[in-house]
Each structure stands twice: as C-alpha cells, then as structure tokens.
Short mmCIF file of the C-alpha atoms (twelve columns), coordinates in Angstrom:
data_MODEL
# 
_entry.id   MODEL 
# 
loop_
_atom_site.group_PDB 
_atom_site.id 
_atom_site.type_symbol 
_atom_site.label_atom_id 
_atom_site.label_alt_id 
_atom_site.label_comp_id 
_atom_site.label_asym_id 
_atom_site.label_seq_id 
_atom_site.Cartn_x 
_atom_site.Cartn_y 
_atom_site.Cartn_z 
_atom_site.pdbx_PDB_model_num 
ATOM 1   C CA . ARG A 1   6.429   14.388 22.264  1 
ATOM 2   C CA . PHE A 2   7.717   11.577 19.359  1 
ATOM 3   C CA . SER A 3   4.458   9.363  20.110  1 
ATOM 4   C CA . ALA A 4   1.591   12.258 18.459  1 
ATOM 5   C CA . PRO A 5   1.237   10.987 14.725  1 
ATOM 6   C CA . VAL A 6   2.478   13.470 12.141  1 
ATOM 7   C CA . LEU A 7   -0.206  12.612 8.996   1 
ATOM 8   C CA . GLN A 8   -3.602  11.401 9.157   1 
ATOM 9   C CA . TRP A 9   -3.794  8.528  6.523   1 
ATOM 10  C CA . GLY A 10  -6.305  5.913  5.704   1 
ATOM 11  C CA . GLY A 11  -5.772  4.175  9.419   1 
ATOM 12  C CA . THR A 12  -6.449  7.439  11.439  1 
ATOM 13  C CA . PHE A 13  -9.758  7.185  11.294  1 
ATOM 14  C CA . SER A 14  -11.794 5.646  13.605  1 
ATOM 15  C CA . ARG A 15  -14.532 6.100  15.592  1 
ATOM 16  C CA . LEU A 16  -12.946 7.084  18.779  1 
ATOM 17  C CA . ALA A 17  -10.983 9.216  16.538  1 
ATOM 18  C CA . TRP A 18  -14.334 11.027 15.715  1 
ATOM 19  C CA . GLU A 19  -15.633 11.468 18.704  1 
ATOM 20  C CA . ARG A 20  -11.859 13.274 20.055  1 
ATOM 21  C CA . LEU A 21  -11.716 15.183 17.450  1 
ATOM 22  C CA . LYS A 22  -15.598 16.860 15.858  1 
ATOM 23  C CA . ASN A 23  -15.349 19.892 18.316  1 
ATOM 24  C CA . ARG A 24  -12.325 20.800 17.655  1 
ATOM 25  C CA . GLU A 25  -11.857 23.635 14.672  1 
ATOM 26  C CA . PRO A 26  -9.513  22.873 11.401  1 
ATOM 27  C CA . PRO A 27  -6.881  22.757 11.748  1 
ATOM 28  C CA . TYR A 28  -7.092  21.385 15.272  1 
ATOM 29  C CA . GLY A 29  -9.786  19.249 14.657  1 
ATOM 30  C CA . TRP A 30  -12.446 18.273 11.981  1 
ATOM 31  C CA . ARG A 31  -15.460 20.203 13.150  1 
ATOM 32  C CA . GLY A 32  -18.165 21.360 10.648  1 
ATOM 33  C CA . LEU A 33  -16.815 18.599 8.696   1 
ATOM 34  C CA . PRO A 34  -18.600 15.431 7.157   1 
ATOM 35  C CA . ALA A 35  -17.182 12.850 8.909   1 
ATOM 36  C CA . ASP A 36  -17.924 10.440 5.392   1 
ATOM 37  C CA . VAL A 37  -15.613 13.115 3.587   1 
ATOM 38  C CA . VAL A 38  -12.854 12.408 6.045   1 
ATOM 39  C CA . ARG A 39  -13.086 8.678  5.888   1 
ATOM 40  C CA . ALA A 40  -13.538 9.113  2.099   1 
ATOM 41  C CA . THR A 41  -9.967  11.372 2.056   1 
ATOM 42  C CA . LEU A 42  -7.879  9.452  4.940   1 
ATOM 43  C CA . SER A 43  -8.621  5.795  2.702   1 
ATOM 44  C CA . LEU A 44  -6.992  6.908  -0.194  1 
ATOM 45  C CA . LEU A 45  -3.717  7.437  1.528   1 
ATOM 46  C CA . PRO A 46  -1.721  4.079  1.884   1 
ATOM 47  C CA . SER A 47  1.351   5.172  4.538   1 
ATOM 48  C CA . SER A 48  1.523   6.500  7.909   1 
ATOM 49  C CA . HIS A 49  4.941   7.691  6.916   1 
ATOM 50  C CA . LEU A 50  6.269   11.178 5.790   1 
ATOM 51  C CA . PHE A 51  9.243   9.366  4.177   1 
ATOM 52  C CA . GLU A 52  10.838  5.756  4.104   1 
ATOM 53  C CA . ARG A 53  13.901  5.803  6.411   1 
ATOM 54  C CA . GLY A 54  15.459  3.112  5.314   1 
ATOM 55  C CA . SER A 55  18.843  2.152  8.043   1 
ATOM 56  C CA . PRO A 56  17.444  2.237  11.117  1 
ATOM 57  C CA . ALA A 57  21.234  3.957  11.624  1 
ATOM 58  C CA . ARG A 58  20.738  6.504  8.892   1 
ATOM 59  C CA . CYS A 59  21.109  10.167 10.062  1 
ATOM 60  C CA . VAL A 60  18.603  11.563 7.967   1 
ATOM 61  C CA . ARG A 61  20.115  15.808 7.305   1 
ATOM 62  C CA . CYS A 62  16.669  18.227 6.425   1 
ATOM 63  C CA . ALA A 63  16.821  21.785 5.180   1 
ATOM 64  C CA . VAL A 64  13.483  23.506 5.242   1 
ATOM 65  C CA . VAL A 65  13.680  27.018 3.330   1 
ATOM 66  C CA . GLY A 66  11.133  29.396 4.595   1 
ATOM 67  C CA . ASN A 67  10.333  32.590 1.291   1 
ATOM 68  C CA . GLY A 68  12.012  35.041 3.801   1 
ATOM 69  C CA . GLY A 69  14.434  37.558 1.886   1 
ATOM 70  C CA . ILE A 70  16.922  37.338 4.081   1 
ATOM 71  C CA . LEU A 71  17.856  34.681 1.684   1 
ATOM 72  C CA . ARG A 72  18.944  37.138 -1.022  1 
ATOM 73  C CA . GLY A 73  22.217  37.351 -1.672  1 
ATOM 74  C CA . SER A 74  23.428  34.430 0.677   1 
ATOM 75  C CA . ARG A 75  24.499  32.310 -1.100  1 
ATOM 76  C CA . GLN A 76  23.290  29.427 0.477   1 
ATOM 77  C CA . GLY A 77  22.236  27.155 -2.083  1 
ATOM 78  C CA . ARG A 78  24.748  24.463 -1.842  1 
ATOM 79  C CA . ASN A 79  24.704  24.493 1.872   1 
ATOM 80  C CA . ILE A 80  20.718  23.630 1.811   1 
ATOM 81  C CA . ASP A 81  21.216  21.683 -0.773  1 
ATOM 82  C CA . SER A 82  23.952  19.350 0.662   1 
ATOM 83  C CA . HIS A 83  20.932  17.996 3.390   1 
ATOM 84  C CA . ASP A 84  19.208  15.010 2.591   1 
ATOM 85  C CA . LEU A 85  15.587  15.771 2.389   1 
ATOM 86  C CA . VAL A 86  14.521  19.415 1.850   1 
ATOM 87  C CA . PHE A 87  11.513  21.509 2.849   1 
ATOM 88  C CA . ARG A 88  10.053  24.250 1.045   1 
ATOM 89  C CA . MET A 89  6.504   25.669 1.036   1 
ATOM 90  C CA . ASN A 90  3.985   28.175 -0.980  1 
ATOM 91  C CA . GLY A 91  5.306   30.883 -3.492  1 
ATOM 92  C CA . ALA A 92  8.836   28.258 -3.683  1 
ATOM 93  C CA . VAL A 93  10.518  30.528 -6.154  1 
ATOM 94  C CA . ILE A 94  13.688  28.614 -7.542  1 
ATOM 95  C CA . ARG A 95  14.831  29.868 -11.265 1 
ATOM 96  C CA . GLY A 96  16.885  32.891 -11.056 1 
ATOM 97  C CA . PHE A 97  17.707  31.937 -7.076  1 
ATOM 98  C CA . GLU A 98  19.687  28.785 -7.289  1 
ATOM 99  C CA . GLU A 99  22.676  30.748 -5.814  1 
ATOM 100 C CA . ASP A 100 20.851  31.646 -2.727  1 
ATOM 101 C CA . VAL A 101 18.446  28.883 -2.307  1 
ATOM 102 C CA . GLY A 102 19.013  25.630 -3.911  1 
ATOM 103 C CA . THR A 103 17.189  23.410 -6.455  1 
ATOM 104 C CA . LYS A 104 16.218  20.531 -4.370  1 
ATOM 105 C CA . ILE A 105 12.728  19.981 -3.420  1 
ATOM 106 C CA . TYR A 106 11.547  16.484 -1.728  1 
ATOM 107 C CA . PHE A 107 8.338   17.375 0.557   1 
ATOM 108 C CA . TYR A 108 5.936   21.000 -0.602  1 
ATOM 109 C CA . GLY A 109 4.268   22.126 2.021   1 
ATOM 110 C CA . PHE A 110 0.746   24.030 1.993   1 
ATOM 111 C CA . THR A 111 -3.119  25.181 2.404   1 
ATOM 112 C CA . THR A 112 -5.482  24.823 -0.779  1 
ATOM 113 C CA . ASN A 113 -5.408  28.497 0.276   1 
ATOM 114 C CA . THR A 114 -1.835  29.532 0.380   1 
ATOM 115 C CA . MET A 115 -1.020  27.646 -2.787  1 
ATOM 116 C CA . LYS A 116 -3.873  29.125 -4.960  1 
ATOM 117 C CA . ASN A 117 -2.976  32.545 -2.820  1 
ATOM 118 C CA . ALA A 118 0.855   32.451 -3.887  1 
ATOM 119 C CA . LEU A 119 0.153   31.417 -7.716  1 
ATOM 120 C CA . SER A 120 -1.738  34.454 -7.971  1 
ATOM 121 C CA . LEU A 121 0.653   36.659 -5.575  1 
ATOM 122 C CA . TYR A 122 4.045   35.978 -6.944  1 
ATOM 123 C CA . ARG A 123 2.801   34.795 -10.561 1 
ATOM 124 C CA . THR A 124 5.044   38.291 -11.779 1 
ATOM 125 C CA . LEU A 125 7.777   37.105 -9.577  1 
ATOM 126 C CA . GLY A 126 8.516   33.823 -10.927 1 
ATOM 127 C CA . PHE A 127 6.269   31.440 -9.198  1 
ATOM 128 C CA . THR A 128 3.943   30.836 -12.670 1 
ATOM 129 C CA . ARG A 129 3.701   26.445 -10.654 1 
ATOM 130 C CA . VAL A 130 3.801   24.324 -8.051  1 
ATOM 131 C CA . PRO A 131 7.210   22.526 -8.129  1 
ATOM 132 C CA . GLN A 132 7.035   19.692 -10.156 1 
ATOM 133 C CA . GLY A 133 8.752   16.347 -10.176 1 
ATOM 134 C CA . PRO A 134 9.406   13.096 -7.456  1 
ATOM 135 C CA . ILE A 135 7.942   15.372 -4.505  1 
ATOM 136 C CA . LYS A 136 5.916   14.762 -1.492  1 
ATOM 137 C CA . TYR A 137 3.092   16.570 -1.528  1 
ATOM 138 C CA . VAL A 138 1.875   17.925 2.561   1 
ATOM 139 C CA . PHE A 139 -1.167  19.482 3.516   1 
ATOM 140 C CA . ILE A 140 -2.024  21.350 6.055   1 
ATOM 141 C CA . PRO A 141 -5.661  20.629 7.007   1 
ATOM 142 C CA . SER A 142 -6.874  24.204 7.491   1 
ATOM 143 C CA . ASN A 143 -10.045 23.215 6.030   1 
ATOM 144 C CA . LEU A 144 -12.533 21.444 4.300   1 
ATOM 145 C CA . ARG A 145 -11.207 22.557 1.371   1 
ATOM 146 C CA . ASP A 146 -7.343  20.453 1.773   1 
ATOM 147 C CA . TYR A 147 -10.215 17.194 1.613   1 
ATOM 148 C CA . LEU A 148 -11.707 17.925 -1.072  1 
ATOM 149 C CA . MET A 149 -8.656  18.818 -3.032  1 
ATOM 150 C CA . LEU A 150 -6.867  15.710 -2.296  1 
ATOM 151 C CA . ALA A 151 -9.136  13.618 -2.796  1 
ATOM 152 C CA . ALA A 152 -8.974  14.647 -5.945  1 
ATOM 153 C CA . ALA A 153 -6.072  14.734 -6.309  1 
ATOM 154 C CA . VAL A 154 -5.160  11.264 -5.418  1 
ATOM 155 C CA . GLN A 155 -8.251  9.966  -7.437  1 
ATOM 156 C CA . GLY A 156 -7.527  12.461 -10.571 1 
ATOM 157 C CA . ARG A 157 -10.822 13.644 -10.819 1 
ATOM 158 C CA . THR A 158 -12.113 17.757 -10.626 1 
ATOM 159 C CA . VAL A 159 -12.758 18.587 -7.114  1 
ATOM 160 C CA . ALA A 160 -16.697 17.766 -7.110  1 
ATOM 161 C CA . THR A 161 -17.673 20.458 -4.640  1 
ATOM 162 C CA . GLY A 162 -16.994 23.302 -2.525  1 
ATOM 163 C CA . THR A 163 -15.527 26.462 -2.715  1 
ATOM 164 C CA . ASP A 164 -13.303 25.113 -5.079  1 
ATOM 165 C CA . LYS A 165 -16.046 22.883 -7.711  1 
ATOM 166 C CA . GLY A 166 -14.406 21.908 -10.901 1 
ATOM 167 C CA . ASP A 167 -10.953 22.325 -10.125 1 
ATOM 168 C CA . ARG A 168 -8.601  20.067 -11.648 1 
ATOM 169 C CA . PRO A 169 -5.853  19.444 -8.741  1 
ATOM 170 C CA . TRP A 170 -3.274  17.744 -11.976 1 
ATOM 171 C CA . LYS A 171 -3.036  21.178 -13.531 1 
ATOM 172 C CA . TYR A 172 -1.314  21.627 -9.805  1 
ATOM 173 C CA . PHE A 173 -0.069  18.988 -9.100  1 
ATOM 174 C CA . GLY A 174 0.849   16.327 -12.208 1 
ATOM 175 C CA . ASP A 175 -0.081  12.557 -12.360 1 
ATOM 176 C CA . LYS A 176 1.007   11.493 -9.009  1 
ATOM 177 C CA . PRO A 177 0.494   7.924  -7.059  1 
ATOM 178 C CA . PRO A 178 -1.262  8.194  -3.579  1 
ATOM 179 C CA . GLU A 179 2.178   7.742  -1.903  1 
ATOM 180 C CA . ASN A 180 2.779   10.732 -2.943  1 
ATOM 181 C CA . PHE A 181 0.258   12.722 -0.915  1 
ATOM 182 C CA . LYS A 182 0.002   13.424 2.820   1 
ATOM 183 C CA . ILE A 183 -1.518  15.942 5.063   1 
ATOM 184 C CA . LEU A 184 -0.625  16.171 8.714   1 
ATOM 185 C CA . HIS A 185 -2.953  15.090 11.392  1 
ATOM 186 C CA . PRO A 186 -5.436  17.916 13.417  1 
ATOM 187 C CA . ALA A 187 -3.494  16.666 17.102  1 
ATOM 188 C CA . PHE A 188 -0.061  16.673 15.444  1 
ATOM 189 C CA . ILE A 189 -0.953  20.711 14.489  1 
ATOM 190 C CA . SER A 190 -2.937  20.512 18.208  1 
ATOM 191 C CA . TYR A 191 0.488   19.407 19.706  1 
ATOM 192 C CA . VAL A 192 2.588   21.301 18.135  1 
ATOM 193 C CA . THR A 193 0.168   24.282 18.724  1 
ATOM 194 C CA . HIS A 194 -0.085  24.532 22.977  1 
ATOM 195 C CA . SER A 195 3.663   23.132 23.099  1 
ATOM 196 C CA . PHE A 196 5.420   24.775 20.790  1 
ATOM 197 C CA . LEU A 197 3.158   28.000 19.142  1 
ATOM 198 C CA . SER A 198 0.733   28.943 21.842  1 
ATOM 199 C CA . SER A 199 -0.039  33.213 21.206  1 
ATOM 200 C CA . PRO A 200 -1.746  35.792 22.839  1 
ATOM 201 C CA . LEU A 201 -4.072  35.690 20.158  1 
ATOM 202 C CA . LEU A 202 -5.428  32.067 21.380  1 
ATOM 203 C CA . THR A 203 -6.863  33.640 24.268  1 
ATOM 204 C CA . ASP A 204 -8.067  36.886 22.938  1 
ATOM 205 C CA . ALA A 205 -11.690 35.767 21.703  1 
ATOM 206 C CA . ARG A 206 -11.176 38.641 18.193  1 
ATOM 207 C CA . THR A 207 -8.190  36.908 17.604  1 
ATOM 208 C CA . ARG A 208 -8.341  33.525 18.043  1 
ATOM 209 C CA . HIS A 209 -10.848 31.650 15.520  1 
ATOM 210 C CA . LEU A 210 -7.996  33.386 13.104  1 
ATOM 211 C CA . TYR A 211 -4.636  32.421 14.534  1 
ATOM 212 C CA . MET A 212 -3.738  28.850 13.187  1 
ATOM 213 C CA . PRO A 213 0.613   28.664 12.818  1 
ATOM 214 C CA . SER A 214 2.522   29.873 9.515   1 
ATOM 215 C CA . THR A 215 3.089   27.259 7.076   1 
ATOM 216 C CA . GLY A 216 6.398   27.886 7.807   1 
ATOM 217 C CA . ALA A 217 6.139   26.884 11.457  1 
ATOM 218 C CA . LEU A 218 4.193   23.383 10.464  1 
ATOM 219 C CA . MET A 219 6.717   22.400 7.611   1 
ATOM 220 C CA . LEU A 220 9.697   23.247 10.051  1 
ATOM 221 C CA . LEU A 221 8.101   21.432 13.111  1 
ATOM 222 C CA . THR A 222 7.148   18.694 10.835  1 
ATOM 223 C CA . ALA A 223 10.770  18.273 10.081  1 
ATOM 224 C CA . LEU A 224 11.756  18.668 13.159  1 
ATOM 225 C CA . HIS A 225 9.469   15.899 14.637  1 
ATOM 226 C CA . THR A 226 10.454  13.382 11.398  1 
ATOM 227 C CA . CYS A 227 14.230  14.387 10.931  1 
ATOM 228 C CA . ASP A 228 17.165  13.573 12.945  1 
ATOM 229 C CA . GLN A 229 19.369  16.529 11.950  1 
ATOM 230 C CA . VAL A 230 16.959  20.178 11.066  1 
ATOM 231 C CA . SER A 231 18.505  23.677 10.063  1 
ATOM 232 C CA . ALA A 232 16.158  25.878 9.256   1 
ATOM 233 C CA . TYR A 233 16.511  28.856 6.167   1 
ATOM 234 C CA . GLY A 234 14.298  31.911 5.246   1 
ATOM 235 C CA . PHE A 235 12.834  32.880 8.806   1 
ATOM 236 C CA . ILE A 236 12.546  35.452 10.222  1 
ATOM 237 C CA . THR A 237 14.706  37.002 12.958  1 
ATOM 238 C CA . ARG A 238 14.993  40.022 14.927  1 
ATOM 239 C CA . ASN A 239 16.350  41.671 12.758  1 
ATOM 240 C CA . PHE A 240 13.531  40.741 9.561   1 
ATOM 241 C CA . ALA A 241 13.090  44.671 8.928   1 
ATOM 242 C CA . SER A 242 16.801  44.459 7.048   1 
ATOM 243 C CA . PHE A 243 15.611  42.537 5.106   1 
ATOM 244 C CA . SER A 244 12.470  42.158 2.042   1 
ATOM 245 C CA . ASP A 245 9.397   40.201 2.738   1 
ATOM 246 C CA . HIS A 246 10.057  37.311 0.475   1 
ATOM 247 C CA . TYR A 247 14.123  37.192 -1.409  1 
ATOM 248 C CA . TYR A 248 12.378  37.344 -5.051  1 
ATOM 249 C CA . ASP A 249 10.764  40.254 -4.774  1 
ATOM 250 C CA . SER A 250 12.122  42.788 -7.200  1 
ATOM 251 C CA . VAL A 251 11.950  45.905 -4.807  1 
ATOM 252 C CA . MET A 252 11.783  45.877 -1.027  1 
ATOM 253 C CA . ARG A 253 8.540   45.113 0.789   1 
ATOM 254 C CA . LEU A 254 8.440   44.793 4.278   1 
ATOM 255 C CA . LEU A 255 7.334   41.691 6.570   1 
ATOM 256 C CA . ARG A 256 3.299   43.037 7.452   1 
ATOM 257 C CA . PHE A 257 2.490   41.164 10.610  1 
ATOM 258 C CA . PHE A 258 -1.684  39.817 9.941   1 
ATOM 259 C CA . THR A 259 -3.449  38.707 12.944  1 
ATOM 260 C CA . ASN A 260 -3.967  35.517 11.365  1 
ATOM 261 C CA . HIS A 261 -0.132  34.738 12.746  1 
ATOM 262 C CA . ASP A 262 2.309   35.811 15.368  1 
ATOM 263 C CA . LEU A 263 5.574   35.948 13.460  1 
ATOM 264 C CA . ARG A 264 7.204   37.464 15.730  1 
ATOM 265 C CA . MET A 265 6.562   34.740 18.885  1 
ATOM 266 C CA . GLU A 266 7.788   32.265 15.930  1 
ATOM 267 C CA . SER A 267 10.904  34.171 15.419  1 
ATOM 268 C CA . ARG A 268 11.966  33.683 19.830  1 
ATOM 269 C CA . LEU A 269 10.922  30.539 19.545  1 
ATOM 270 C CA . TRP A 270 13.217  29.636 16.186  1 
ATOM 271 C CA . GLU A 271 16.218  31.609 18.084  1 
ATOM 272 C CA . GLU A 272 15.403  29.444 21.339  1 
ATOM 273 C CA . LEU A 273 15.563  26.172 19.441  1 
ATOM 274 C CA . HIS A 274 19.180  27.711 17.842  1 
ATOM 275 C CA . ARG A 275 20.425  28.306 20.912  1 
ATOM 276 C CA . ARG A 276 19.604  25.042 22.648  1 
ATOM 277 C CA . ARG A 277 21.128  23.117 19.850  1 
ATOM 278 C CA . VAL A 278 17.766  21.743 18.568  1 
ATOM 279 C CA . ILE A 279 18.018  23.159 14.624  1 
ATOM 280 C CA . ARG A 280 20.096  25.294 12.886  1 
ATOM 281 C CA . LEU A 281 18.933  28.551 12.086  1 
ATOM 282 C CA . TYR A 282 20.107  30.396 8.870   1 
ATOM 283 C CA . GLN A 283 21.170  34.430 10.222  1 
ATOM 284 C CA . ARG A 284 22.720  37.117 9.051   1 
ATOM 285 C CA . ARG A 285 23.507  40.815 9.406   1 
ATOM 286 C CA . GLY A 286 22.457  44.008 7.603   1 
ATOM 287 C CA . GLY A 287 20.172  43.927 5.019   1 
ATOM 288 C CA . GLY A 288 20.400  42.459 1.385   1 
# 
C-alpha cells in the first residue's frame, strides 16, 4: 500500500494525527509520548522523502544488507555495491569483510537501543563506530529515546532528558544537516506489521507488549516501499543453522531466538517474496 507514509517529518504532525496515534504503543503510535516532544522533533525534519529519485523513469535498485553469517565467505561484495542504494543496520561491520559485504552504504537503520547495544556487544568484532560519510540515518521510533536522540542530533545538542540524558549525538553521527536524519512513521510500521509481519506473538498477552519486527525486516520493507528493485543479503533463510549468527563472528555462534522478534516468520516471508519475484533473496547451501 504505497499511500502509507513511510516517514515522519514536520508536515505529519497534526491534531488529527495525534488523535489517531496517541492510543497506540510505540513503535505503532505515540502513546505515552509527550505531544510537545513529538511535535518539536518532527518540526526539525524538512523532508518527507527517503531519497530524491531524480528522473521519474530511472529504475532505483536497492540492496538491504543484514548481518547474517550466510554472508561470510559469500563474495557478494561486488554484487551488493552494484546497487544504487545500500541499506545497512545495527552492527554493520565492513572493514575486513569488504569482499563478502561490499563497502557502499547510503542508509543506516537502527533504534537508539539497538545502535548502542551494537556498539557495546560488537566492538571487539570490529563495530567501533556508527557508519560515517554522506549517510542517511534512519531512526525506528521504538520509544521516547529515539525522538529525544533524533532532536538532539539535528540540533547538535546533548540529549536533554531521559535514559540518554547528557549523551552527545555527534559522537555517533558526526556533524550532519537535518536532511540526513529520517524517522519511520508509526502508521507505516503498523501497516507493514499487520500486513506482512503479523506474528502469533501479537495475540499472546504474555508477549504482545514485547514483540516488534526486527530492524532488518523494517529496513527491507522500507526499501520495498521506496525502491524499484530490492535485493536482500544476510537475511535468515531456512538453513540458518548452517551459518553463524553474524558474518563477523570470530567463532561459530548459533542464531538465538527471543520473544521480541519472530525471525522464523520473517524468514518464511522473505522466501515467499523471493518466490513471487518481489525481492531477490540471497541464499546458499552449506555452512560457512
């Protein structure tokens, strides 16, 4: 449904929007968020577009690169870099793995929580800083932290309040203009969740407050709704047990499943979209 707004920006906050989204929990709405914080944050964002398309007749080819161990030894770097735009996310280690994962990056997707966790958990494996350069940073609005970090990043200020109070966004993103910061729209996340990523976890009272689509799933569906052709690399496939959790793991680590995501359901979706030729999913046999 291409009418669903993919991004939030200054023009998306209104009284009607607030009434529609104030009773839905993040990332599907604004429940529990101060209206003045949401309004002020979005007012800093000047554009409703993820990227400028240029010529309407131009076909935009996008690669979305997950961090799955299936990419180790894959030699897909050149194929990935042949795309016009490349999405990466969370612990996106590039140095030392260029032959397998390429070097190009245009979008980096994350929540404040997943970004900080990646910097902590994968530092010794090579993820020592968030990707730099002329990159668009795509926030997933999982809670208030993301709005506060985004506002501070755009304004070049320390985070004023909350969990990340006193944090300096420029140590993550550098000095970037407002147009380099994007944030997904709660209505878009709600739409793709219920249309593509509806999990049994949503119907269980014990897990529905924990569940949300993975960062990779949201980035892949964002690409699918903005690009003309989409290829997915490093995503979970049915033979996931043959590969390590991440391509940059120094030792074999089996993929672990937690109740905040439904990766098995996501893998079935990627295979179905590949079968229908909606996306091209990178798959391979054996281990690595």
